[in-house]
Tab-separated table of C-alpha atoms and ligand atoms in Angstrom:
chain	number	residue	atom	x	y	z
W	1215	UNK	CA	87.435	99.713	147.158
W	1216	UNK	CA	87.911	97.718	150.212
W	1217	UNK	CA	90.384	94.705	150.706
W	1218	UNK	CA	89.429	91.521	152.366
W	1219	UNK	CA	90.127	89.605	154.932
W	1220	UNK	CA	91.602	87.457	152.038
W	1221	UNK	CA	93.445	90.181	151.062
W	1222	UNK	CA	95.419	90.777	154.888
W	1223	UNK	CA	99.325	90.976	155.083
W	1224	UNK	CA	101.445	90.925	158.055
W	1225	UNK	CA	104.499	92.249	155.426
W	1226	UNK	CA	103.789	94.230	151.826
W	1227	UNK	CA	106.854	95.422	150.300
W	1228	UNK	CA	107.090	97.931	148.027
W	1229	UNK	CA	109.560	97.123	144.825
W	1230	UNK	CA	111.545	93.652	144.719
W	1231	UNK	CA	115.564	94.705	144.049
W	1232	UNK	CA	118.146	93.320	146.159
W	1233	UNK	CA	117.181	95.393	149.982
W	1234	UNK	CA	113.116	93.155	149.422
W	1235	UNK	CA	114.692	90.533	147.799
W	1236	UNK	CA	117.204	90.176	151.494
W	1237	UNK	CA	114.524	91.277	153.467
W	1238	UNK	CA	112.323	87.965	151.874
W	1239	UNK	CA	114.970	85.662	152.406
W	1240	UNK	CA	115.288	86.572	156.286
W	1241	UNK	CA	111.562	86.329	156.563
W	1242	UNK	CA	110.894	83.013	154.546
W	1243	UNK	CA	113.823	81.801	157.080
W	1244	UNK	CA	111.472	83.323	160.067
W	1245	UNK	CA	108.530	80.831	158.113
W	1246	UNK	CA	110.581	77.570	157.864
W	1247	UNK	CA	111.087	77.811	161.907
W	1248	UNK	CA	108.270	79.254	162.852
W	1249	UNK	CA	105.087	77.767	164.119
W	1250	UNK	CA	101.926	78.484	162.084
W	1251	UNK	CA	100.978	81.825	164.360
W	1252	UNK	CA	104.097	83.378	164.757
W	1253	UNK	CA	104.287	83.228	160.073
W	1254	UNK	CA	104.802	86.011	158.221
W	1255	UNK	CA	101.626	86.371	155.450
W	1256	UNK	CA	103.809	88.362	153.211
W	1257	UNK	CA	103.597	89.821	149.793
W	1258	UNK	CA	106.237	92.038	147.803
W	1259	UNK	CA	104.888	93.871	145.238
W	1260	UNK	CA	107.213	95.276	141.465
W	1261	UNK	CA	106.508	97.436	138.961
W	1262	UNK	CA	109.101	95.162	136.725
W	1263	UNK	CA	107.481	92.053	134.995
W	1264	UNK	CA	110.394	89.830	135.864
W	1265	UNK	CA	113.743	89.945	138.422
W	1266	UNK	CA	115.912	92.100	137.751
W	1267	UNK	CA	118.323	95.237	138.024
W	1268	UNK	CA	118.963	97.995	136.021
W	1269	UNK	CA	119.050	95.846	133.043
W	1270	UNK	CA	120.130	99.418	130.839
W	1271	UNK	CA	123.389	99.301	132.275
W	1272	UNK	CA	123.987	95.913	132.245
W	1273	UNK	CA	126.908	95.926	129.536
W	1274	UNK	CA	128.650	92.752	129.666
W	1275	UNK	CA	132.076	93.755	131.274
W	1276	UNK	CA	131.734	95.801	134.079
W	1277	UNK	CA	132.076	94.534	137.327
W	1278	UNK	CA	130.373	95.380	140.390
W	1279	UNK	CA	131.172	98.076	142.923
W	1280	UNK	CA	131.275	95.345	145.596
W	1281	UNK	CA	132.322	93.094	147.042
W	1282	UNK	CA	130.846	88.850	146.348
W	1283	UNK	CA	129.685	88.368	149.819
W	1284	UNK	CA	128.073	91.485	150.412
W	1285	UNK	CA	125.405	89.516	148.663
W	1286	UNK	CA	121.658	88.851	149.847
W	1287	UNK	CA	122.174	87.038	153.563
W	1288	UNK	CA	126.014	86.492	153.811
W	1289	UNK	CA	126.696	88.547	156.413
W	1290	UNK	CA	123.823	87.944	158.824
W	1291	UNK	CA	123.526	84.297	157.499
W	1292	UNK	CA	127.011	83.163	156.386
W	1293	UNK	CA	125.491	79.679	156.128
W	1294	UNK	CA	122.474	80.625	153.907
W	1295	UNK	CA	121.862	78.264	151.187
W	1296	UNK	CA	121.299	81.839	148.966
W	1297	UNK	CA	124.740	82.969	148.926
W	1298	UNK	CA	126.684	84.683	146.159
W	1299	UNK	CA	128.492	81.514	146.958
W	1300	UNK	CA	126.896	78.912	146.747
W	1301	UNK	CA	124.739	80.596	143.319
W	1302	UNK	CA	127.716	79.568	141.829
W	1303	UNK	CA	128.416	75.484	143.291
W	1304	UNK	CA	124.300	75.304	142.107
W	1305	UNK	CA	125.894	77.303	138.671
W	1306	UNK	CA	129.908	74.598	138.476
W	1307	UNK	CA	131.036	78.001	138.259
W	1308	UNK	CA	132.784	78.753	141.974
W	1309	UNK	CA	136.538	77.562	140.714
W	1310	UNK	CA	136.577	79.237	137.625
W	1311	UNK	CA	135.047	82.831	139.561
W	1312	UNK	CA	137.815	82.470	142.234
W	1313	UNK	CA	140.751	81.826	139.853
W	1314	UNK	CA	140.016	85.131	138.070
W	1315	UNK	CA	140.944	86.115	141.161
W	1316	UNK	CA	138.593	89.916	141.672
W	1317	UNK	CA	136.232	89.942	144.520
W	1318	UNK	CA	134.056	91.392	142.068
W	1319	UNK	CA	131.510	89.765	140.853
W	1320	UNK	CA	130.454	91.009	136.301
W	1321	UNK	CA	127.452	92.967	137.001
W	1322	UNK	CA	125.846	90.152	134.480
W	1323	UNK	CA	126.608	87.586	136.745
W	1324	UNK	CA	125.405	88.934	139.941
W	1325	UNK	CA	121.538	89.584	137.861
W	1326	UNK	CA	121.995	86.569	137.091
W	1327	UNK	CA	121.953	85.516	141.163
W	1328	UNK	CA	119.246	87.761	141.957
W	1329	UNK	CA	117.292	86.299	139.515
W	1330	UNK	CA	118.434	82.522	140.995
W	1331	UNK	CA	117.428	84.438	143.937
W	1332	UNK	CA	113.737	84.904	143.410
W	1333	UNK	CA	112.899	82.336	141.246
W	1334	UNK	CA	113.263	80.077	145.041
W	1335	UNK	CA	111.439	83.023	146.205
W	1336	UNK	CA	108.659	82.472	143.998
W	1337	UNK	CA	105.773	82.589	145.825
W	1338	UNK	CA	106.943	85.374	147.444
W	1339	UNK	CA	106.122	87.667	145.375
W	1340	UNK	CA	103.757	89.364	142.042
W	1341	UNK	CA	105.004	91.357	139.408
W	1342	UNK	CA	103.883	93.875	136.504
W	1343	UNK	CA	102.286	95.266	139.716
W	1344	UNK	CA	102.972	99.393	140.265
W	1345	UNK	CA	101.959	100.138	144.042
W	1346	UNK	CA	100.458	103.589	143.532
W	1347	UNK	CA	99.130	104.560	146.939
W	1348	UNK	CA	99.354	104.112	150.290
W	1349	UNK	CA	96.716	105.135	152.991
W	1350	UNK	CA	97.651	104.952	156.687
W	1351	UNK	CA	94.561	102.839	159.304
W	1352	UNK	CA	94.459	104.554	162.315
W	1353	UNK	CA	92.269	102.930	166.049
W	1354	UNK	CA	92.491	104.723	168.586
W	1355	UNK	CA	94.850	107.581	167.771
W	1356	UNK	CA	97.156	104.923	166.966
W	1357	UNK	CA	98.886	103.289	162.902
W	1358	UNK	CA	97.581	100.243	163.166
W	1359	UNK	CA	97.838	98.794	159.248
W	1360	UNK	CA	98.317	99.602	155.254
W	1361	UNK	CA	95.665	99.918	153.034
W	1362	UNK	CA	97.909	99.558	149.749
W	1363	UNK	CA	96.889	100.913	146.407
W	1364	UNK	CA	97.816	98.172	143.428
W	1365	UNK	CA	98.209	99.039	139.919
W	1366	UNK	CA	98.287	95.689	137.252
W	1367	UNK	CA	97.193	94.472	134.125
W	1368	UNK	CA	93.092	94.727	135.175
W	1369	UNK	CA	93.087	97.260	137.028
W	1370	UNK	CA	93.596	98.669	140.903
W	1371	UNK	CA	92.398	97.039	143.827
W	1372	UNK	CA	93.478	96.831	146.636
W	1373	UNK	CA	95.873	95.238	150.475
W	1374	UNK	CA	96.207	95.865	153.624
W	1375	UNK	CA	98.880	94.538	155.621
W	1376	UNK	CA	100.181	95.926	159.626
W	1377	UNK	CA	103.542	96.441	158.121
W	1378	UNK	CA	105.108	98.023	155.097
W	1379	UNK	CA	108.019	97.921	153.592
W	1380	UNK	CA	109.322	100.195	151.226
W	1381	UNK	CA	112.124	99.877	148.904
W	1382	UNK	CA	111.287	101.150	145.784
W	1383	UNK	CA	115.341	102.358	144.383
W	1384	UNK	CA	116.263	105.345	142.531
W	1385	UNK	CA	114.815	107.865	140.317
W	1386	UNK	CA	116.775	109.074	137.630
W	1387	UNK	CA	117.601	112.920	138.192
W	1388	UNK	CA	118.043	115.140	134.947
W	1389	UNK	CA	119.966	118.509	135.967
W	1390	UNK	CA	117.408	121.487	136.843
W	1391	UNK	CA	115.812	122.183	133.539
W	1392	UNK	CA	116.258	119.565	131.522
W	1393	UNK	CA	113.927	117.109	130.125
W	1394	UNK	CA	113.668	113.942	128.625
W	1395	UNK	CA	112.842	113.126	124.628
W	1396	UNK	CA	113.427	111.593	121.497
W	1397	UNK	CA	117.168	112.477	121.049
W	1398	UNK	CA	117.708	113.117	125.230
W	1399	UNK	CA	118.331	110.397	127.508
W	1400	UNK	CA	119.007	109.738	130.809
W	1401	UNK	CA	121.956	106.770	131.136
W	1402	UNK	CA	119.005	104.694	133.215
W	1403	UNK	CA	117.336	103.967	130.012
W	1404	UNK	CA	120.199	103.542	127.470
W	1405	UNK	CA	120.184	100.217	126.057
W	1406	UNK	CA	116.574	100.096	125.501
W	1407	UNK	CA	117.443	103.660	123.825
W	1408	UNK	CA	120.649	102.903	121.885
W	1409	UNK	CA	119.305	99.850	120.219
W	1410	UNK	CA	116.795	102.067	118.157
W	1411	UNK	CA	119.693	103.971	117.568
W	1412	UNK	CA	121.543	104.042	113.492
W	1413	UNK	CA	124.833	103.579	115.149
W	1414	UNK	CA	127.101	104.587	112.114
W	1415	UNK	CA	124.637	107.873	110.976
W	1416	UNK	CA	125.734	109.240	114.520
W	1417	UNK	CA	127.427	111.935	114.112
W	1418	UNK	CA	128.046	114.184	118.036
W	1419	UNK	CA	126.801	113.018	121.540
W	1420	UNK	CA	127.162	114.176	124.451
W	1421	UNK	CA	127.391	112.080	127.586
W	1422	UNK	CA	127.080	115.077	130.455
W	1423	UNK	CA	128.222	113.553	134.105
W	1424	UNK	CA	131.671	112.399	136.173
W	1425	UNK	CA	130.766	109.504	137.455
W	1426	UNK	CA	130.886	105.539	136.313
W	1427	UNK	CA	127.695	105.295	134.641
W	1428	UNK	CA	128.956	108.166	132.251
W	1429	UNK	CA	132.112	106.978	131.708
W	1430	UNK	CA	130.654	103.692	131.624
W	1431	UNK	CA	128.133	105.118	128.528
W	1432	UNK	CA	131.355	108.153	127.052
W	1433	UNK	CA	132.826	103.953	126.143
W	1434	UNK	CA	130.161	102.906	124.585
W	1435	UNK	CA	129.203	105.363	122.263
W	1436	UNK	CA	133.055	105.520	121.681
W	1437	UNK	CA	132.519	102.252	120.414
W	1438	UNK	CA	128.780	102.090	119.281
W	1439	UNK	CA	129.488	104.875	116.581
W	1440	UNK	CA	132.702	104.276	114.533
W	1441	UNK	CA	131.050	107.536	112.899
W	1442	UNK	CA	130.827	110.265	115.985
W	1443	UNK	CA	132.386	112.780	118.053
W	1444	UNK	CA	131.931	112.177	121.981
W	1445	UNK	CA	131.586	114.963	123.379
W	1446	UNK	CA	131.951	114.394	127.496
W	1447	UNK	CA	130.986	117.373	129.831
W	1448	UNK	CA	132.197	117.497	133.006
W	1449	UNK	CA	132.295	120.085	135.708
W	1450	UNK	CA	135.464	119.079	136.779
W	1451	UNK	CA	138.350	118.953	135.000
W	1452	UNK	CA	138.810	115.211	135.468
W	1453	UNK	CA	137.014	111.959	135.969
W	1454	UNK	CA	137.968	111.172	139.559
W	1455	UNK	CA	138.982	107.825	140.849
W	1456	UNK	CA	136.671	106.358	143.070
W	1457	UNK	CA	138.541	104.963	146.654
W	1458	UNK	CA	137.466	100.871	147.626
W	1459	UNK	CA	140.808	101.276	149.651
W	1460	UNK	CA	140.022	99.151	152.790
W	1461	UNK	CA	139.830	101.800	155.650
W	1462	UNK	CA	137.611	103.810	153.670
W	1463	UNK	CA	135.632	100.739	152.780
W	1464	UNK	CA	135.144	100.853	156.387
W	1465	UNK	CA	132.295	103.932	155.899
W	1466	UNK	CA	129.775	100.523	155.008
W	1467	UNK	CA	130.415	97.980	157.733
W	1468	UNK	CA	127.409	97.852	159.675
W	1469	UNK	CA	129.211	98.380	163.003
W	1470	UNK	CA	129.120	102.677	161.092
W	1471	UNK	CA	125.692	102.221	160.370
W	1472	UNK	CA	125.102	102.454	164.167
W	1473	UNK	CA	128.650	104.528	164.402
W	1474	UNK	CA	127.206	107.278	162.711
W	1475	UNK	CA	123.524	106.946	162.882
W	1476	UNK	CA	124.059	107.885	166.393
W	1477	UNK	CA	126.259	111.128	165.958
W	1478	UNK	CA	124.948	114.487	165.021
W	1479	UNK	CA	124.032	115.316	162.074
W	1480	UNK	CA	126.329	117.907	161.352
W	1481	UNK	CA	128.693	114.813	162.277
W	1482	UNK	CA	127.561	112.843	159.853
W	1483	UNK	CA	127.053	115.157	157.155
W	1484	UNK	CA	130.166	115.307	157.106
W	1485	UNK	CA	131.913	112.088	156.750
W	1486	UNK	CA	129.402	111.569	154.392
W	1487	UNK	CA	130.960	114.613	152.129
W	1488	UNK	CA	133.839	113.515	152.837
W	1489	UNK	CA	133.696	109.823	151.933
W	1490	UNK	CA	131.236	110.103	148.260
W	1491	UNK	CA	134.249	109.446	146.479
W	1492	UNK	CA	134.003	105.501	147.320
W	1493	UNK	CA	130.498	106.048	146.055
W	1494	UNK	CA	129.437	108.594	143.910
W	1495	UNK	CA	130.019	111.155	141.032
W	1496	UNK	CA	134.121	108.514	140.630
W	1497	UNK	CA	134.721	106.116	138.563
W	1498	UNK	CA	136.794	103.165	138.486
W	1499	UNK	CA	140.404	103.215	138.353
W	1500	UNK	CA	140.009	100.052	135.995
W	1501	UNK	CA	137.388	102.987	133.699
W	1502	UNK	CA	139.614	105.641	133.940
W	1503	UNK	CA	142.342	103.466	132.184
W	1504	UNK	CA	140.827	102.224	129.614
W	1505	UNK	CA	139.009	105.078	128.703
W	1506	UNK	CA	142.019	106.980	127.937
W	1507	UNK	CA	144.149	104.386	126.199
W	1508	UNK	CA	141.671	104.088	124.163
W	1509	UNK	CA	142.073	107.893	123.601
W	1510	UNK	CA	146.194	107.663	123.526
W	1511	UNK	CA	145.781	104.676	120.625
W	1512	UNK	CA	143.333	107.341	118.853
W	1513	UNK	CA	145.433	110.577	119.308
W	1514	UNK	CA	148.493	108.768	117.892
W	1515	UNK	CA	146.614	107.292	114.945
W	1516	UNK	CA	145.096	110.949	114.065
W	1517	UNK	CA	141.422	109.711	115.507
W	1518	UNK	CA	140.289	110.542	118.206
W	1519	UNK	CA	136.358	111.349	118.592
W	1520	UNK	CA	136.397	112.132	122.282
W	1521	UNK	CA	136.251	116.622	123.052
W	1522	UNK	CA	136.310	116.533	127.046
W	1523	UNK	CA	134.224	120.123	127.910
W	1524	UNK	CA	135.551	120.397	131.460
W	1525	UNK	CA	134.465	123.048	134.815
W	1526	UNK	CA	131.458	122.252	132.274
W	1527	UNK	CA	127.843	122.678	133.322
W	1528	UNK	CA	124.436	122.137	131.480
W	1529	UNK	CA	122.373	125.293	131.150
W	1530	UNK	CA	119.559	123.765	129.379
W	1531	UNK	CA	118.797	121.372	126.606
W	1532	UNK	CA	116.043	121.808	123.718
W	1533	UNK	CA	115.180	119.283	120.709
W	1534	UNK	CA	115.065	120.627	117.888
W	1535	UNK	CA	111.130	121.108	116.478
W	1536	UNK	CA	112.084	117.833	114.165
W	1537	UNK	CA	113.525	116.109	117.072
W	1538	UNK	CA	116.967	115.620	114.396
W	1539	UNK	CA	119.115	116.755	117.483
W	1540	UNK	CA	119.787	118.750	120.490
W	1541	UNK	CA	121.342	122.039	121.181
W	1542	UNK	CA	123.019	122.413	124.700
W	1543	UNK	CA	124.089	125.822	126.252
W	1544	UNK	CA	126.713	124.881	127.912
W	1545	UNK	CA	128.505	127.328	130.738
W	1546	UNK	CA	131.890	126.530	130.358
W	1547	UNK	CA	133.395	127.905	133.593
W	1548	UNK	CA	137.735	127.771	132.886
W	1549	UNK	CA	136.625	129.786	129.925
W	1550	UNK	CA	134.427	131.779	131.673
W	1551	UNK	CA	131.898	131.641	129.227
W	1552	UNK	CA	128.912	130.770	128.012
W	1553	UNK	CA	128.575	128.099	124.218
W	1554	UNK	CA	126.122	126.270	122.296
W	1555	UNK	CA	127.136	122.674	121.276
W	1556	UNK	CA	124.830	121.045	119.106
W	1557	UNK	CA	125.084	116.425	118.769
W	1558	UNK	CA	122.302	113.940	117.797
W	1559	UNK	CA	121.951	112.899	121.048
W	1560	UNK	CA	122.690	113.861	124.039
W	1561	UNK	CA	122.715	110.831	127.394
W	1562	UNK	CA	122.451	112.347	130.919
W	1563	UNK	CA	124.652	110.221	133.507
W	1564	UNK	CA	123.712	112.789	136.034
W	1565	UNK	CA	122.249	110.633	138.940
W	1566	UNK	CA	119.163	109.195	141.054
W	1567	UNK	CA	117.402	110.393	143.918
W	1568	UNK	CA	115.741	108.409	146.156
W	1569	UNK	CA	111.548	107.711	146.173
W	1570	UNK	CA	110.132	109.364	147.506
W	1571	UNK	CA	106.675	108.463	150.268
W	1572	UNK	CA	105.024	111.326	149.561
W	1573	UNK	CA	104.461	110.645	146.455
W	1574	UNK	CA	102.557	107.755	147.539
W	1575	UNK	CA	101.208	108.783	150.670
W	1576	UNK	CA	99.686	112.194	149.175
W	1577	UNK	CA	97.389	113.729	151.492
W	1578	UNK	CA	98.381	111.246	153.942
W	1579	UNK	CA	102.004	112.231	153.762
W	1580	UNK	CA	101.944	114.561	157.151
W	1581	UNK	CA	101.716	111.591	159.519
W	1582	UNK	CA	105.255	111.620	158.656
W	1583	UNK	CA	107.154	113.693	160.815
W	1584	UNK	CA	110.711	115.462	159.260
W	1585	UNK	CA	113.863	116.841	159.792
W	1586	UNK	CA	114.869	120.276	159.115
W	1587	UNK	CA	115.444	120.183	155.177
W	1588	UNK	CA	112.052	118.576	155.411
W	1589	UNK	CA	113.580	115.202	154.689
W	1590	UNK	CA	110.719	112.561	156.039
W	1591	UNK	CA	112.778	111.068	159.144
W	1592	UNK	CA	113.323	107.022	160.390
W	1593	UNK	CA	114.322	105.324	163.452
W	1594	UNK	CA	117.338	103.078	163.780
W	1595	UNK	CA	114.878	100.178	161.833
W	1596	UNK	CA	114.479	102.546	159.093
W	1597	UNK	CA	111.231	102.242	160.577
W	1598	UNK	CA	109.246	105.908	160.033
W	1599	UNK	CA	109.190	108.190	162.674
W	1600	UNK	CA	105.461	109.420	162.756
W	1601	UNK	CA	103.060	111.715	163.801
W	1602	UNK	CA	100.886	109.360	166.003
W	1603	UNK	CA	102.339	106.426	167.858
W	1604	UNK	CA	102.426	103.634	165.120
W	1605	UNK	CA	102.074	99.855	166.366
W	1606	UNK	CA	101.449	99.030	162.190
W	1607	UNK	CA	105.408	99.395	160.605
W	1608	UNK	CA	106.044	102.249	157.319
W	1609	UNK	CA	109.798	100.909	156.371
W	1610	UNK	CA	111.504	103.519	154.734
W	1611	UNK	CA	114.589	101.346	152.626
W	1612	UNK	CA	117.337	103.140	150.308
W	1613	UNK	CA	115.694	106.574	151.350
W	1614	UNK	CA	117.521	107.604	154.657
W	1615	UNK	CA	121.267	108.102	153.595
W	1616	UNK	CA	120.685	111.489	155.866
W	1617	UNK	CA	120.647	109.335	158.509
W	1618	UNK	CA	122.144	106.302	158.538
W	1619	UNK	CA	125.499	106.643	156.568
W	1620	UNK	CA	126.743	106.012	152.604
W	1621	UNK	CA	125.282	103.659	152.450
W	1622	UNK	CA	121.230	103.122	152.416
W	1623	UNK	CA	121.445	103.095	148.955
W	1624	UNK	CA	123.634	100.685	148.147
W	1625	UNK	CA	124.194	96.763	149.141
W	1626	UNK	CA	126.553	96.775	151.146
W	1627	UNK	CA	124.216	97.175	153.944
W	1628	UNK	CA	121.577	94.826	152.586
W	1629	UNK	CA	121.966	91.592	154.252
W	1630	UNK	CA	122.232	93.042	157.709
W	1631	UNK	CA	119.187	95.185	157.461
W	1632	UNK	CA	117.418	92.873	156.131
W	1633	UNK	CA	117.613	91.248	159.687
W	1634	UNK	CA	116.953	94.764	161.133
W	1635	UNK	CA	113.887	94.836	159.889
W	1636	UNK	CA	112.514	91.387	160.565
W	1637	UNK	CA	113.990	91.883	164.109
W	1638	UNK	CA	111.624	94.973	164.064
W	1639	UNK	CA	108.775	93.647	162.681
W	1640	UNK	CA	108.845	90.204	164.456
W	1641	UNK	CA	109.009	92.950	168.337
W	1642	UNK	CA	106.631	95.209	167.430
W	1643	UNK	CA	103.704	92.446	166.577
W	1644	UNK	CA	104.724	91.125	169.880
W	1645	UNK	CA	104.571	94.564	171.406
W	1646	UNK	CA	100.850	94.425	169.319
W	1647	UNK	CA	99.749	91.039	171.267
W	1648	UNK	CA	100.968	92.386	174.613
W	1649	UNK	CA	98.628	96.063	173.652
W	1650	UNK	CA	96.250	93.534	173.334
W	1651	UNK	CA	96.157	91.076	176.104
W	1652	UNK	CA	95.427	94.831	178.047
W	1653	UNK	CA	92.208	95.147	175.999
W	1654	UNK	CA	93.692	98.664	174.172
W	1655	UNK	CA	93.985	98.108	170.614
W	1656	UNK	CA	94.284	94.507	168.977
W	1657	UNK	CA	97.002	93.057	167.206
B	2858	FAD	C1	123.741	100.325	137.092
B	2858	FAD	C2	123.956	100.684	138.801
B	2858	FAD	C3	124.911	99.819	139.255
B	2858	FAD	C4	125.065	99.786	141.127
B	2858	FAD	N1	126.012	99.307	140.827
B	2858	FAD	C5	126.162	99.564	142.144
B	2858	FAD	C6	126.928	98.374	143.291
B	2858	FAD	O1	128.239	97.735	142.272
B	2858	FAD	N2	126.930	97.998	144.594
B	2858	FAD	C7	126.635	98.655	144.570
B	2858	FAD	O2	126.164	99.278	146.422
B	2858	FAD	N3	125.111	99.135	144.358
B	2858	FAD	C8	125.033	99.711	142.951
B	2858	FAD	N4	124.022	100.230	142.700
B	2858	FAD	C9	123.315	101.212	143.345
B	2858	FAD	C10	121.500	100.707	143.900
B	2858	FAD	O3	121.286	100.762	143.869
B	2858	FAD	C11	121.875	99.084	144.514
B	2858	FAD	O4	122.257	98.474	144.212
B	2858	FAD	C12	120.736	98.416	144.493
B	2858	FAD	O5	120.160	98.663	143.531
B	2858	FAD	C13	119.184	99.069	146.120
B	2858	FAD	O6	118.817	98.265	146.076
B	2858	FAD	P1	117.045	97.859	145.930
B	2858	FAD	O7	116.321	96.813	145.943
B	2858	FAD	O8	117.045	99.190	147.036
B	2858	FAD	O9	116.549	99.540	144.690
B	2858	FAD	P2	116.087	98.843	143.339
B	2858	FAD	O10	116.950	97.451	143.087
B	2858	FAD	O11	115.961	99.902	142.176
B	2858	FAD	O12	114.873	97.695	143.095
B	2858	FAD	C14	113.447	98.846	143.374
B	2858	FAD	C15	112.657	97.832	143.031
B	2858	FAD	O13	111.431	99.021	142.930
B	2858	FAD	C16	110.450	98.421	141.793
B	2858	FAD	N5	109.714	99.423	142.667
B	2858	FAD	C17	109.759	100.560	142.156
B	2858	FAD	N6	108.691	101.520	142.434
B	2858	FAD	C18	107.762	100.830	142.852
B	2858	FAD	C19	106.355	100.857	143.115
B	2858	FAD	N7	105.837	101.929	143.039
B	2858	FAD	N8	105.176	99.681	142.548
B	2858	FAD	C20	106.040	98.438	142.579
B	2858	FAD	N9	107.531	98.354	142.887
B	2858	FAD	C21	108.234	99.749	142.654
B	2858	FAD	C22	111.713	98.638	141.000
B	2858	FAD	O14	110.993	98.225	139.980
B	2858	FAD	C23	113.416	97.973	141.337
B	2858	FAD	O15	113.071	96.563	140.778
B	2858	FAD	C24	123.975	100.335	141.359
B	2858	FAD	C25	123.448	101.384	140.722
B	2858	FAD	C26	123.088	101.658	139.347
B	2858	FAD	C27	121.573	102.386	139.271
């Protein structure tokens, strides 16, 4: 398989989630104003069949954990036609949204916005196209481009690109020793799996995890399965509220990325850990209050079905051979004991980890520079540090929390980051042209 000239792109993006949609907006703005020779031939690939966002956790009453203006473009270019505000205007909902008095859109509303943007950028994206392999191209001891293998309905094809932007988002994580099964799910697949249940027949459910998804899944199972006892399993004593206070929120500011990137690694690490409660393993106070109200009401009625397992960890989860139930082994620290819990379904809301570029690069992953912990490292412009000089860049988006800070995997900075990546691409192209003019490596 070898890519043809017609397949040669300036930029290929893996994924068409918010990160790469924001980049597509920035590139589209550039292409509209640039002369023909400076336009960027760009292709985004997404394995999903259509534009979407965390479709299995799209509960109708769930809110975003971010203000509407931290959309795909406002913080970079508030004059863009792709702002969330313009979306509301086009939908005839501008006044209704602001009358609500909340800065946070509903999750279903945010997805509608993403689909609206994706529709406007349809020329840049191919869906049902999974990137399965990436191979760097070299010439004269320098990285000059990438070949990208794409699996789609027809087979596997290869396209060539100068720059490659990996924005594949997050992968669900189970605790060590736990594997998915017919009755062992991750919250990331909740709605799809829940539809297959005979809800009235469910007698017991365990929900493992203490973050926002866990709290939402507890609420969902409590209301969907009226005959079920619900067993939340949390490693802390209680659910911890998310900190959305203004000073803490500054950790998401574009300026914080500069400060965190430039500081010493131990300082960055300490600050990131100190402010994890802005996002990780924490729950929106409104969700906590709603859950507590349910429990309080049902206690009065003598019908409480919530049974908290505090300071508890799952040591193992085993489906019985008929796949009719799950046996959990729990380590209960308060009681200092290990016990068994049998449930019909165990749902792990145990978080995510970022896409690992190693899986796509295979043996070529040796090109990546890594830190002491073995993590690939990136420059401030999110391009990977590579062993060979790179005229062509590999951007690691959402994979560099250890360098760019806590906002790396979140929405807060997608607009500004997209502008930074575009500037970096344009800078690399200009440098390539200058190098070519000296008769060294071609542009
Ligand atoms: C339920 C939930 C709610 C969240 N709410 C918020 C919030 O309110 N605020 C916030 O800031 N953050 C939130 N987050 C964090 C979330 O990761 C970011 O909001 C955002 O989705 C990051 O965008 P992204 O484009 O980097 O990744 P994603 O949105 O995950 O998009 C990645 C895309 O890449 C595609 N893909 C992956 N691998 C391949 C491949 N090999 N080939 C082709 N395509 C591929 C996927 O199909 C997907 O479309 C939430 C996360 C979850 C799970």
